[in-house]
Structures are given as structure tokens and as C-alpha cells.
mmCIF file of C-alpha atoms in Angstrom:
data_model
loop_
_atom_site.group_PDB
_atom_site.id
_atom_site.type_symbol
_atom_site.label_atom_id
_atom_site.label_comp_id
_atom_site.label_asym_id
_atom_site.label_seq_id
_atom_site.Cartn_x
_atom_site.Cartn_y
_atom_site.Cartn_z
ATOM 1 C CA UNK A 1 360.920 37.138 196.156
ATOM 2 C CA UNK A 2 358.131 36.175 193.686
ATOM 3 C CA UNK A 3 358.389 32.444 194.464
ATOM 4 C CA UNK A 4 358.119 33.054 198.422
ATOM 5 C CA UNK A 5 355.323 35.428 198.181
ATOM 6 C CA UNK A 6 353.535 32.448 196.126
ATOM 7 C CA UNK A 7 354.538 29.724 198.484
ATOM 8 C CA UNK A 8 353.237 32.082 201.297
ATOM 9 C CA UNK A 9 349.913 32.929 199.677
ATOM 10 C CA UNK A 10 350.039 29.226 198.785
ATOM 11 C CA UNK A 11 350.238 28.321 202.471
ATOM 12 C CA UNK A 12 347.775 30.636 203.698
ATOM 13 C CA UNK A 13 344.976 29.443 201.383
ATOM 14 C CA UNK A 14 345.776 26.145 202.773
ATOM 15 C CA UNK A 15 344.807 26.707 206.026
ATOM 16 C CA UNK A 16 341.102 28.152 205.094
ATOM 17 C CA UNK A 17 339.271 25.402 206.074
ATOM 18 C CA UNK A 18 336.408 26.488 207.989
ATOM 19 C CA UNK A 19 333.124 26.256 205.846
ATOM 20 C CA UNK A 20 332.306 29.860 205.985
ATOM 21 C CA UNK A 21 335.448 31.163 205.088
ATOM 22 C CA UNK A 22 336.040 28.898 202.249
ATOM 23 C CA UNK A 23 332.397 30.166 200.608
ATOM 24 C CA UNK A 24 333.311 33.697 201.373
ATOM 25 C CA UNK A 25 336.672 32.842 199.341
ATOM 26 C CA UNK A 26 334.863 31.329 196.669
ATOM 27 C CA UNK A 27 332.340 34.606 196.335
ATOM 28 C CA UNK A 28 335.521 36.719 194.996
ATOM 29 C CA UNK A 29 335.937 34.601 191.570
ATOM 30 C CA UNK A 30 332.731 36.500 190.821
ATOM 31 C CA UNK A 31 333.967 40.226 191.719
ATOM 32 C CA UNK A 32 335.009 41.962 188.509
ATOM 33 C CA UNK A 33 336.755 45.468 188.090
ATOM 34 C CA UNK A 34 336.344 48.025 185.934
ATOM 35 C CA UNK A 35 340.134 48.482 185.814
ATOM 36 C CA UNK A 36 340.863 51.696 184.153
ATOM 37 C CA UNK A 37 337.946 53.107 185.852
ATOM 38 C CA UNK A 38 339.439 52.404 189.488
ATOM 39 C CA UNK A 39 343.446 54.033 187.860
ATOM 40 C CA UNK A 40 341.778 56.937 186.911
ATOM 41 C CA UNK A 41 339.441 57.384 190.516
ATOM 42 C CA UNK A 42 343.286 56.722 191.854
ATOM 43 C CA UNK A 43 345.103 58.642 189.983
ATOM 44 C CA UNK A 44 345.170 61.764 191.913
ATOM 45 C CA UNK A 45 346.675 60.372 195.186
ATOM 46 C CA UNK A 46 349.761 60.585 195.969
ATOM 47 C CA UNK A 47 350.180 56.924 197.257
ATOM 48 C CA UNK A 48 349.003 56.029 193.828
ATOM 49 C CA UNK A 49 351.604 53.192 193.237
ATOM 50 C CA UNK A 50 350.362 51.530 196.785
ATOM 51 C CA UNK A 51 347.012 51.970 196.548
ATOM 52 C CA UNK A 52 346.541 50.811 193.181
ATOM 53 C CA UNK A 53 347.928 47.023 194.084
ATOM 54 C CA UNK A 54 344.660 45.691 195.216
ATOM 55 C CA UNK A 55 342.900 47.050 192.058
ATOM 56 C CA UNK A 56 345.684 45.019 189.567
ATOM 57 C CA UNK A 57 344.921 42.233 192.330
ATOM 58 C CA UNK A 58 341.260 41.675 191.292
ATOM 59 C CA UNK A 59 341.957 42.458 187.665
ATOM 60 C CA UNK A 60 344.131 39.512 187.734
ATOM 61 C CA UNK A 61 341.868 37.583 189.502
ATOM 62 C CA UNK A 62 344.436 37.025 191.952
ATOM 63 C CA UNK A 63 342.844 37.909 195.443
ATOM 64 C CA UNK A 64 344.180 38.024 198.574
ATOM 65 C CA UNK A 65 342.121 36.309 201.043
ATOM 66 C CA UNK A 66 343.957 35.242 205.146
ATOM 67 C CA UNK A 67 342.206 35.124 208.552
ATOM 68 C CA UNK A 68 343.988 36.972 211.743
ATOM 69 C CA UNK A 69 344.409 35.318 214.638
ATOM 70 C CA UNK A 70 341.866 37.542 216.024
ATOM 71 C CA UNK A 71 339.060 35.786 213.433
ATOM 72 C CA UNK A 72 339.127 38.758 211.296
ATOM 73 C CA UNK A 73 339.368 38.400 207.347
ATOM 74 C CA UNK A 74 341.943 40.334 205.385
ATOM 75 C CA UNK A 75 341.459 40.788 201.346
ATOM 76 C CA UNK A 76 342.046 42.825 198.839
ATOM 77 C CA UNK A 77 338.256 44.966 199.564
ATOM 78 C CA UNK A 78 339.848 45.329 203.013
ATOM 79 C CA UNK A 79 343.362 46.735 202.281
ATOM 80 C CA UNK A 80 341.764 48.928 198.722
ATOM 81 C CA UNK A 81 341.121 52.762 198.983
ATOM 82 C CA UNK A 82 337.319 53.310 198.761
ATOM 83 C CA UNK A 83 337.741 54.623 195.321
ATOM 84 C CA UNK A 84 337.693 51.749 193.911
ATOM 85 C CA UNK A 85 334.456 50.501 195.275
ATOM 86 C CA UNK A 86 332.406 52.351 192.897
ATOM 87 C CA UNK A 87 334.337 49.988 189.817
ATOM 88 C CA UNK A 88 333.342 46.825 191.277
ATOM 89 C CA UNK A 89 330.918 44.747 190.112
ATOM 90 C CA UNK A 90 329.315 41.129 190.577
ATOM 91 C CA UNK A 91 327.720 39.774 187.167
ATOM 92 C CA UNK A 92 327.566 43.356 185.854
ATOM 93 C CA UNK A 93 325.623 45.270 189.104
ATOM 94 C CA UNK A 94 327.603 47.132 191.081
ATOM 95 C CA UNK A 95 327.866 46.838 195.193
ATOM 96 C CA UNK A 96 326.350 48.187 198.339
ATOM 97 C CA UNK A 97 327.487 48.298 201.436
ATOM 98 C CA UNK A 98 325.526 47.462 204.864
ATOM 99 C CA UNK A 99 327.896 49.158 207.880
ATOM 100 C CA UNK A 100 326.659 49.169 211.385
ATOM 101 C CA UNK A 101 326.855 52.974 212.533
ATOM 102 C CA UNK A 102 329.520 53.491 215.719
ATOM 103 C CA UNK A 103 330.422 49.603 214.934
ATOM 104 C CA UNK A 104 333.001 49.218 217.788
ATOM 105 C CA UNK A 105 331.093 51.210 220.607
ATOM 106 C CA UNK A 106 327.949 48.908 219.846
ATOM 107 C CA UNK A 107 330.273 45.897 220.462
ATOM 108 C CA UNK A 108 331.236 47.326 223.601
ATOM 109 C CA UNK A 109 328.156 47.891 224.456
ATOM 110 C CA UNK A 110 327.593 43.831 224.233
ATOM 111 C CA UNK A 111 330.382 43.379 226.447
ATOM 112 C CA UNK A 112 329.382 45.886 228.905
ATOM 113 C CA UNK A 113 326.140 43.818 228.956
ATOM 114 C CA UNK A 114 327.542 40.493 229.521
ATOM 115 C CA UNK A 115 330.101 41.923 231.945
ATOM 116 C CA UNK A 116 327.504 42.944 234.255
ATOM 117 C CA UNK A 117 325.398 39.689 233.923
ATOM 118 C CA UNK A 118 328.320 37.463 234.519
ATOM 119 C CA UNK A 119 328.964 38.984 237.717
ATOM 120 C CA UNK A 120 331.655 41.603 236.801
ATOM 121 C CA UNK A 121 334.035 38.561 234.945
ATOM 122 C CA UNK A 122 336.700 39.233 232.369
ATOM 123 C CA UNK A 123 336.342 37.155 229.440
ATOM 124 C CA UNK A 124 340.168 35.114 228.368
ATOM 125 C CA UNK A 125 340.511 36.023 224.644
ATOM 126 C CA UNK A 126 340.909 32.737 222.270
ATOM 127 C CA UNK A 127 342.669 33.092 219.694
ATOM 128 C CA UNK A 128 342.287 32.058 216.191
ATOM 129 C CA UNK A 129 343.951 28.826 215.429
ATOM 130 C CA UNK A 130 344.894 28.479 211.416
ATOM 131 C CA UNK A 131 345.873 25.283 211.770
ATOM 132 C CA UNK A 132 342.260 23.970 213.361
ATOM 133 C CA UNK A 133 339.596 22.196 211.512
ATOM 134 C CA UNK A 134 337.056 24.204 213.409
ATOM 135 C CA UNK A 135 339.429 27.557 214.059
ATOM 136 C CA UNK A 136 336.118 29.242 215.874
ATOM 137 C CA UNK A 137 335.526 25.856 218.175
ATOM 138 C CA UNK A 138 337.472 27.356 220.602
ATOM 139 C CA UNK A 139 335.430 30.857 220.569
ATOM 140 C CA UNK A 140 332.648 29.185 221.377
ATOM 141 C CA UNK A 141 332.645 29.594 225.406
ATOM 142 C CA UNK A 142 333.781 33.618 224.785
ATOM 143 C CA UNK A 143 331.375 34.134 222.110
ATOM 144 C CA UNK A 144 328.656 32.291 224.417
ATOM 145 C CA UNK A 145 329.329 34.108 227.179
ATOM 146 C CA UNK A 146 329.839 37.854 225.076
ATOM 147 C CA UNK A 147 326.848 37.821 223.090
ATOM 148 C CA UNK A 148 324.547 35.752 224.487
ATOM 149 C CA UNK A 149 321.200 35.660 222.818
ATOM 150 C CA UNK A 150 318.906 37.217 225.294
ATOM 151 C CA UNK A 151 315.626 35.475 223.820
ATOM 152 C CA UNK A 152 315.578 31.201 224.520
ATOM 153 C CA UNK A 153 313.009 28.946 222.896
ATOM 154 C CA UNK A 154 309.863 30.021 224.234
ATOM 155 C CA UNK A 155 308.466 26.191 224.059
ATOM 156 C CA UNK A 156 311.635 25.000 226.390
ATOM 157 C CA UNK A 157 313.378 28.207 228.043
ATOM 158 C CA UNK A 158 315.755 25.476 229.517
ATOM 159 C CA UNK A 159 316.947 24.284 226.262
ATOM 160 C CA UNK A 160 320.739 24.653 225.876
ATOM 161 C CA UNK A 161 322.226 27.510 223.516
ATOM 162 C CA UNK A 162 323.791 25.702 220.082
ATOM 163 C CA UNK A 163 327.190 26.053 219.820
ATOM 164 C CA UNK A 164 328.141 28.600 217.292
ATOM 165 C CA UNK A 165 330.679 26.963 215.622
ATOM 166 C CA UNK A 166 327.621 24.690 214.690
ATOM 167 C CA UNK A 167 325.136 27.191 213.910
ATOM 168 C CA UNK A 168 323.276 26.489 210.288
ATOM 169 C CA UNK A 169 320.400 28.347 210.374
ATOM 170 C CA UNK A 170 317.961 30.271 213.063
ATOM 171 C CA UNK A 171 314.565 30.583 213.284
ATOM 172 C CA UNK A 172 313.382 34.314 212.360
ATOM 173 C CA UNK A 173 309.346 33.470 212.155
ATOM 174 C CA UNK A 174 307.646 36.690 214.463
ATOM 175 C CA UNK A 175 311.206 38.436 214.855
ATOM 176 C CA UNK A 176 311.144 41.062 211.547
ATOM 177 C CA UNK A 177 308.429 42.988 212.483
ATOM 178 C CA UNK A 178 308.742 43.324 216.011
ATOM 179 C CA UNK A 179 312.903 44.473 215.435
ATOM 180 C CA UNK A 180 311.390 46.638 212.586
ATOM 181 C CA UNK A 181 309.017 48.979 214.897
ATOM 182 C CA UNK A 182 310.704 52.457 215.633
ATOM 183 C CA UNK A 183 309.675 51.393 219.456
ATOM 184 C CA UNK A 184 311.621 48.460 219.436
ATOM 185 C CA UNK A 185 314.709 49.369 221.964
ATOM 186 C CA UNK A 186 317.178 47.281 223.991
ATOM 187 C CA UNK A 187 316.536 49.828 226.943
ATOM 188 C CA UNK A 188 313.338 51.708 226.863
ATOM 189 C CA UNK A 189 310.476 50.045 224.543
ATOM 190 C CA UNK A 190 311.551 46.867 223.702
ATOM 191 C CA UNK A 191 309.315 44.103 224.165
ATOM 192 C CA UNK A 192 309.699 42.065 227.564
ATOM 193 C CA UNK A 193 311.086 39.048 225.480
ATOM 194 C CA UNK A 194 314.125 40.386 224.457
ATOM 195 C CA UNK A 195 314.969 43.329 226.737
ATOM 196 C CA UNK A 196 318.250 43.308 228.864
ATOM 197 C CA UNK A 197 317.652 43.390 232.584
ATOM 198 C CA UNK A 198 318.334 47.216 233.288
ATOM 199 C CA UNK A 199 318.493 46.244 237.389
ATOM 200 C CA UNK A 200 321.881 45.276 235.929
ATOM 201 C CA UNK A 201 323.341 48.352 234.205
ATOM 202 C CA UNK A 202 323.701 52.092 235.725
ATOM 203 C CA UNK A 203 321.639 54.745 234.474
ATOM 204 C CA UNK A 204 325.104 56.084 232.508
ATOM 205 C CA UNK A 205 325.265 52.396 231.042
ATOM 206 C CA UNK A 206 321.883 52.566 229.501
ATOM 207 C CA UNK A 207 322.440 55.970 227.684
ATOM 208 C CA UNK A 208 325.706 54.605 226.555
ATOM 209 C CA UNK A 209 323.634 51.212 224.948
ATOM 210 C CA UNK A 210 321.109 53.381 223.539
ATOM 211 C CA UNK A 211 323.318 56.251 222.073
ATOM 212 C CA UNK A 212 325.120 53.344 220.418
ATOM 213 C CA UNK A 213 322.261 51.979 218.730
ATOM 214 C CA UNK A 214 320.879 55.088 217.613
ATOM 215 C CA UNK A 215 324.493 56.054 216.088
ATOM 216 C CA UNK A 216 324.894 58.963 217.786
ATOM 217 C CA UNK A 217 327.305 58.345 220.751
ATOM 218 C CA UNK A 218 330.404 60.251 218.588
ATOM 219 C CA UNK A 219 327.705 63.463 218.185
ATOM 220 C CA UNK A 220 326.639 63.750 221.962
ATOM 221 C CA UNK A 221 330.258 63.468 222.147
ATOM 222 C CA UNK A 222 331.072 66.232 219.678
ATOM 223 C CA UNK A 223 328.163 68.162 221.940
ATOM 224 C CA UNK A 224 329.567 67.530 225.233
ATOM 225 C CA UNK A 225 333.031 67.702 224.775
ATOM 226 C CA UNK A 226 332.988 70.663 222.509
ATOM 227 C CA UNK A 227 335.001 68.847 219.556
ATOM 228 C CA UNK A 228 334.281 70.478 216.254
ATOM 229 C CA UNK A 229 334.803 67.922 213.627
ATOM 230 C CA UNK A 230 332.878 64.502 213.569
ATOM 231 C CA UNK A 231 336.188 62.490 212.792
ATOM 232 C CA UNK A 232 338.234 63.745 215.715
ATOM 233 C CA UNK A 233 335.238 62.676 218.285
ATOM 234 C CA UNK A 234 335.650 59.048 216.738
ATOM 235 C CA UNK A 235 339.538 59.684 216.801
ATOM 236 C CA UNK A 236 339.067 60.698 220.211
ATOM 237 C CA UNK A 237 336.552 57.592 221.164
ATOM 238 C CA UNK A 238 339.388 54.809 219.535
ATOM 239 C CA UNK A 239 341.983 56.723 222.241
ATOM 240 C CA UNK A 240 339.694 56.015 225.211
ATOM 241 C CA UNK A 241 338.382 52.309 224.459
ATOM 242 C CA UNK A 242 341.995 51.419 222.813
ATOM 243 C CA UNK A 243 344.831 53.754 224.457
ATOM 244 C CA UNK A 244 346.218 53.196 227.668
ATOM 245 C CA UNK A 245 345.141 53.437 230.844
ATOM 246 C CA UNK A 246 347.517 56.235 231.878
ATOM 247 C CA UNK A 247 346.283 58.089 228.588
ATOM 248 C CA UNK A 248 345.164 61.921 229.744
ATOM 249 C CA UNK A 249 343.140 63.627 227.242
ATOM 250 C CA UNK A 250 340.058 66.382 227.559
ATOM 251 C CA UNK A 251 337.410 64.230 225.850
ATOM 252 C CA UNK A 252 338.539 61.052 228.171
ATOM 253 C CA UNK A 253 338.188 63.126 230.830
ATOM 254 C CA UNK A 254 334.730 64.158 229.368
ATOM 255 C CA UNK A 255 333.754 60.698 228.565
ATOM 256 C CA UNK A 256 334.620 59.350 232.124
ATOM 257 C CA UNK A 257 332.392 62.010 233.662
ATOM 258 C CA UNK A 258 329.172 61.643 231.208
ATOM 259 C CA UNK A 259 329.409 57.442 231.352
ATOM 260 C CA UNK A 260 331.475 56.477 235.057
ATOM 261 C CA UNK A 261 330.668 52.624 234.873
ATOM 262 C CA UNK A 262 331.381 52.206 231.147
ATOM 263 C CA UNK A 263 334.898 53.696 231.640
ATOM 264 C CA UNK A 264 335.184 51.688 234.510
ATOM 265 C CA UNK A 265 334.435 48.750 232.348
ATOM 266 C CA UNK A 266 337.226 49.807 229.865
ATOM 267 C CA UNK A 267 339.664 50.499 232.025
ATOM 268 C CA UNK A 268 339.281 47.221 233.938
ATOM 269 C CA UNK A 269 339.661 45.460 230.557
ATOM 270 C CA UNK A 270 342.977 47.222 230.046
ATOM 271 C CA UNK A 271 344.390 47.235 233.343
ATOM 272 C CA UNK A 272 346.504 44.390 232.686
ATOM 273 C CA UNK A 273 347.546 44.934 228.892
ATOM 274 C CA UNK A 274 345.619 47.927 227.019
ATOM 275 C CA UNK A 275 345.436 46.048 223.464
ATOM 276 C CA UNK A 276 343.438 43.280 225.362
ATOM 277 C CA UNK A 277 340.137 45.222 224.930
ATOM 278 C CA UNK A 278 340.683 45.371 221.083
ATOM 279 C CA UNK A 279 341.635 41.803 220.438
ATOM 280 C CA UNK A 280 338.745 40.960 222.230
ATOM 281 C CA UNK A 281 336.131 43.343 220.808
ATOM 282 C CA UNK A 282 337.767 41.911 217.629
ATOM 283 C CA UNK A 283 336.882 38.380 218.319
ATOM 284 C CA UNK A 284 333.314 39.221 219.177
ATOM 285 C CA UNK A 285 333.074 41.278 215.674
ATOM 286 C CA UNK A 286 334.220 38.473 214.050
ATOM 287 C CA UNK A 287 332.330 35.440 215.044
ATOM 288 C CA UNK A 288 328.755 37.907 214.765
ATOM 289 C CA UNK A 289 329.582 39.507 211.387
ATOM 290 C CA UNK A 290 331.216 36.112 209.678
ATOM 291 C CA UNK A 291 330.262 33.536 211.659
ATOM 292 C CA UNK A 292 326.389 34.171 212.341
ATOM 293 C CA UNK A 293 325.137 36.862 209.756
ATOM 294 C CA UNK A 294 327.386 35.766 207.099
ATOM 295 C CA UNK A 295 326.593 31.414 208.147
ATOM 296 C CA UNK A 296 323.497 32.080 207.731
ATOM 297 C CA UNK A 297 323.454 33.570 204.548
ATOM 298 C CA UNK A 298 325.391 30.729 203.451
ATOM 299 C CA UNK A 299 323.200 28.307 204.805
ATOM 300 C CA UNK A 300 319.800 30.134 203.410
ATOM 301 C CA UNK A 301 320.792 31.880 200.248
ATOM 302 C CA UNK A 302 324.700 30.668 199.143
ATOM 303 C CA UNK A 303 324.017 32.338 195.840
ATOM 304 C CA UNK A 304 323.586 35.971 197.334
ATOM 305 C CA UNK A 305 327.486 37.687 196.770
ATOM 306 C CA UNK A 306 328.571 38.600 200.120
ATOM 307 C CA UNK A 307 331.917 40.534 200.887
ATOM 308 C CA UNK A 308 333.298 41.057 204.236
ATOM 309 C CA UNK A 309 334.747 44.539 205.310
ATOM 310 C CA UNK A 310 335.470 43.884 209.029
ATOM 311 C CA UNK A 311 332.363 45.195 210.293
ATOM 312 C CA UNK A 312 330.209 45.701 207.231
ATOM 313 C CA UNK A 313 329.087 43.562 204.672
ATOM 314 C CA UNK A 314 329.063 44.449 200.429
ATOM 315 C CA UNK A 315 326.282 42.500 198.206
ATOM 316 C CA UNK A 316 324.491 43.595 194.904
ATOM 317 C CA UNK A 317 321.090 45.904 195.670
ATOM 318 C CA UNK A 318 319.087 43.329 194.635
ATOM 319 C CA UNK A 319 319.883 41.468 198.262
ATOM 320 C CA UNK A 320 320.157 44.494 200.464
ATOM 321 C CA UNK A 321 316.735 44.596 202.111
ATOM 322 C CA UNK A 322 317.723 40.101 202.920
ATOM 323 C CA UNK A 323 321.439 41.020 204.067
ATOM 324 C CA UNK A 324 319.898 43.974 205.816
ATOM 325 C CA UNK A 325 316.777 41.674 207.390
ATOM 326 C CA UNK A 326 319.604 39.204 208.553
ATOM 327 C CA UNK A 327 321.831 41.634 209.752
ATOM 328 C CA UNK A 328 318.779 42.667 212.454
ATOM 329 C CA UNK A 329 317.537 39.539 213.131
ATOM 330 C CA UNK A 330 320.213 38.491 215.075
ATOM 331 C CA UNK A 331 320.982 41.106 216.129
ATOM 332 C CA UNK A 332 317.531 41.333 217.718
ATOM 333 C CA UNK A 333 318.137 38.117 219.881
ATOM 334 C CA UNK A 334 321.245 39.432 221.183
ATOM 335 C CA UNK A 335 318.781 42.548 222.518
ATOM 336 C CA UNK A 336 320.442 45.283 220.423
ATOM 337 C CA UNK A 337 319.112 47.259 217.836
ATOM 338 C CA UNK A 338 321.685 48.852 215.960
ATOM 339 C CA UNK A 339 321.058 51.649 213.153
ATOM 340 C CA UNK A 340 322.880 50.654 209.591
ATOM 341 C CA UNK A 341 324.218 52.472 207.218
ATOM 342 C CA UNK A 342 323.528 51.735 203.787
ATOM 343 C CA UNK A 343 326.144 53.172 200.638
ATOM 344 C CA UNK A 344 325.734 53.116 196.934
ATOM 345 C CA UNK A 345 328.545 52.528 195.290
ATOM 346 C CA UNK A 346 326.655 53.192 191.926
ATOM 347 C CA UNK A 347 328.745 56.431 191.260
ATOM 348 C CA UNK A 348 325.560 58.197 191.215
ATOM 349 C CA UNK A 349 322.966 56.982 194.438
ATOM 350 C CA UNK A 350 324.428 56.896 198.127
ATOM 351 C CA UNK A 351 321.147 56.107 200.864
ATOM 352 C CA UNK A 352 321.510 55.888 204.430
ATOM 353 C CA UNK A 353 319.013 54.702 206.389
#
């Protein structure tokens, strides 16, 4: 059993071959763990003898590191209880985490954009190939289409997009300040330049875009739907993007009466198969957390420790406000302007901001 988990590990790391995969791979050498630290935050929990795998994992420097079909990347930071964040370290400083608040509405919220500018079109998912030199080659057409950046190059508007499988590094000169104004808005005040065409989106569509950015979509749900908890509003949301179609619940019923068109949208997506939504939310998230935030840290600063989470990214403070300054950059030229999260995992300091 040993033997074929090793020749199965052996094969996955194989197929890593695109360049920003194999630089996130080579950032976990550095991740250390304060071992009996993370058995002892564990210790507790029931599930101890699962949960404390990952932990002996990085001990023994020997990480787990695949990509999904889907583009996602699966480690040990991804399959660990959260416990043991507060024990890692990189060099001796320990980690922070950037998350994008109501990650998977905000993504939606992209497609819901696109959908309407391509003339009501559902996008084919591609799926990761392993196997590929250039797995996301064949993402670039969704991607292209998904997240379009809104802004073009002002000197030649009719300069073609480059291909994001071939993206190195984007010009941010006269982007920070403007994406760092409290006006700045992809539906109310932001600038001309980079706003989405509202003729395009109902009023319900808007307030769904901006509730997402502002992080607050799962509270107005809480409000309007009368759910007590915080957790069981996002339980509920993950029902209506993901569930099926036929799915009758209280708070779908509330969310298809507070945003029509965007449960329109969904349930379009899922008419034919209702996982297709989250494959393909899942490809987006992929290509704009690895391939274009994380590329371009790779490209700018390769020495900054980066760790992927799905949706969020882990570095050491002293790179939080350049992750974080990356991380709304582009964001910014896709017209969205998302609110982060930011967590201490120094045992003693969690921040949001």
C-alpha cells in the first residue's frame, strides 16, 4: 500500500508542469511546523488521528501538492484543520491570510456580468488537462470570455487581450489609488474607465454585484430571510447557486424574489446538469487566484512565500500590503472591487479589513 501511494504521489508530481504551479510547489520546502504545537491545538478533536496527517505531512517535509481537473490546487494547507495555521511558519514568521469576503458569490457576480454582455451565452467548461504542457491553454477562450478585463490600453483600445496562459506581468502605474478610494465601485462611483455597462444588468443584478463586493450579500440575506445564524445564510446561499434546480427551500424562495435575474442566471446554468455552475465558477477561481494574482507575483517578486487556499492566499506580514495591492489590482481591471479579509495567524493578532 506504501509503495502505490509513492508511485501515485510520484506520478502526480510528474505531471506539474505548468510554470506557476511548479513555483507554488517549490514555496512549500520553506513552510516549517511547529509540530507539537499543532498535536496539542489538535488534540481535543475527536477526528484527531485524521486531522493530524497533514501536520506529520509538513513535519516530514513530505507535502502533498495535485491540481483538479477543475484547475484547483490540493495540498496539505488545503486538506489541514485551521488549527494548525497558527504553527506554521516561513523562515521563522508566521502566516497571514488574504481571503476575498463572499468568495463564490463575487465570482458569480463575474459571470453574471459576462453573461449579460455576451448576449445571454453559456460558457462550455474546459477542463484541466494533467497531461498538457500548458494545462490552462485551453481556459483561455472561457477565462477570456468570464472575466474579461473591462479597462483596454488607453493608447490602442483595439489592441487584442493577451492570452492568459501567457500573462507575465501587467501594468499597475495609475491603478492603486484610484481602486483604493472608498468611492471606487463597479456600480455606482467607479470611474468611467472601468465601470460595467449597467444598461446591461437589472436593477436586482446591480445590488447583487455590489452586496458582493461589500461582503455583505449572506447578512442582507440573514435580514431578509429571517435566518438567525451567519453560517446557515452561507449554508443556505451554497444550496441555491449549487443544489438543484428542483431544490425548494424558504431562503431560495427569498433569494429568487429579492434578485429575479440572478436566479434566473443560476438556474439557466444548471438546467442541464446542476454541478455545471460549480465546475465552472471553479475554473474561473482558479485561473484569477493562481494563474493571474499568483503569475504575477511570480513574475515580480518570486521570493515573496505564497500559499494557495482555493480562494485565498497565505504569505508572511511582511508582504501583505504587496499580495493585498495585487490582489486589487486586477481585480480592478476586471471592474470589481471586492472587500478582503485579512487573518493573523500569530496566535495573538487577527485584523480584518
Amino acid at each position: 500500500m506504501a509503495e502505490n501511494i509513492r508511485r501515485i504521489r510520484r506520478v502526480k508530481y510528474k505531471s506539474i508542469r505548468l510554470d506557476v504551479h511548479c513555483h507554488l510547489r517549490k514555496q512549500f520546502r520553506q513552510l516549517d511546523i511547529n509540530l507539537e504545537q499543532a498535536l496539542e491545538d489538535l488534540a481535543h478533536l475527536d477526528s484527531f488521528e485524521v486531522v493530524k496527517i497533514p501536520a506529520l505531512q509538513v513535519a516530514n517535509k513530505d507535502f502533498r501538492f495535485s491540481v483538479c481537473r477543475y484547475g484547483r490546487i490540493h495540498t496539505d494547507l488545503t486538506n489541514c484543520h485551521s488549527l494548525i495555521r497558527s504553527s506554521l511558519t516561513v523562515n521563522g514568521d508566521h502566516l497571514v491570510s488574504i481571503d476575498i469576503k463572499n468568495s463564490q458569490p463575487l465570482f458569480l457576480s463575474l459571470l453574471l456580468i459576462n453573461y449579460r454582455r455576451s448576449g445571454n451565452r453559456i460558457l462550455p467548461i474546459k477542463r484541466f488537462q494533467d497531461s498538457s504542457s500548458n494545462p490552462y491553454a485551453g481556459l483561455d477562450e472561457l477565462i477570456r470570455k468570464t472575466v474579461h478585463p473591462i479597462i483596454l490600453n488607453t493608447n490602442n483600445p483595439q489592441s487584442p487581450a493577451v492570452l492568459l496562459s501567457n500573462t507575465t506581468v501587467q501594468t499597475v502605474q495609475g491603478v492603486s489609488q484610484d481602486i483604493a478610494a472608498d468611492e471606487f465601485r463597479t456600480t455606482g462611483g467607479c470611474p468611467k474607465a472601468r465601470a460595467v455597462n449597467n444598461a446591461l444588468l437589472s436593477n436586482d443584478e446591480q445590488w447583487f454585484v455590489e452586496l458582493c463586493e461589500q461582503g455583505r450579500l449572506y447578512e442582507q440575506l440573514m435580514e431578509t430571510a429571517e435566518i438567525p445564524v451567519r453560517s446557515w445564510a452561507k449554508e443556505a446561499m451554497f444550496e441555491i447557486l449549487y443544489g438543484k434546480n428542483t431544490l425548494r427551500t424558504p431562503a431560495k424562495s427569498c433569494f429568487t424574489e429579492m434578485f429575479p435575474k440572478v436566479a434566473e442566471v443560476v438556474r439557466v446554468h444548471k438546467r442541464k446538469d446542476h454541478r455545471f455552475l460549480a465546475r465552472l465558477l471553479q475554473n474561473v477561481e482558479s485561473d484569477f487566484v493562481i494563474n493571474t494574482v499568483c503569475r504575477r507575483l511570480m513574475m515580480e517578486r518570486p521570493e515573496i512565500p505564497v500559499f494557495t487556499i482555493h480562494d485565498s492566499i497565505m504569505t508572511t506580514p511582511e508582504h501583505v500590503e504587496y499580495v493585498n495591492r495585487v490582489f486589487q489590482d486586477e481585480f480592478g481591471d476586471l471592474g470589481i472591487t471586492p472587500k478582503l479579509q485579512f487573518t493573523n495567524y500569530s496566535r495573538s493578532n487577527n485584523h480584518d479589513k
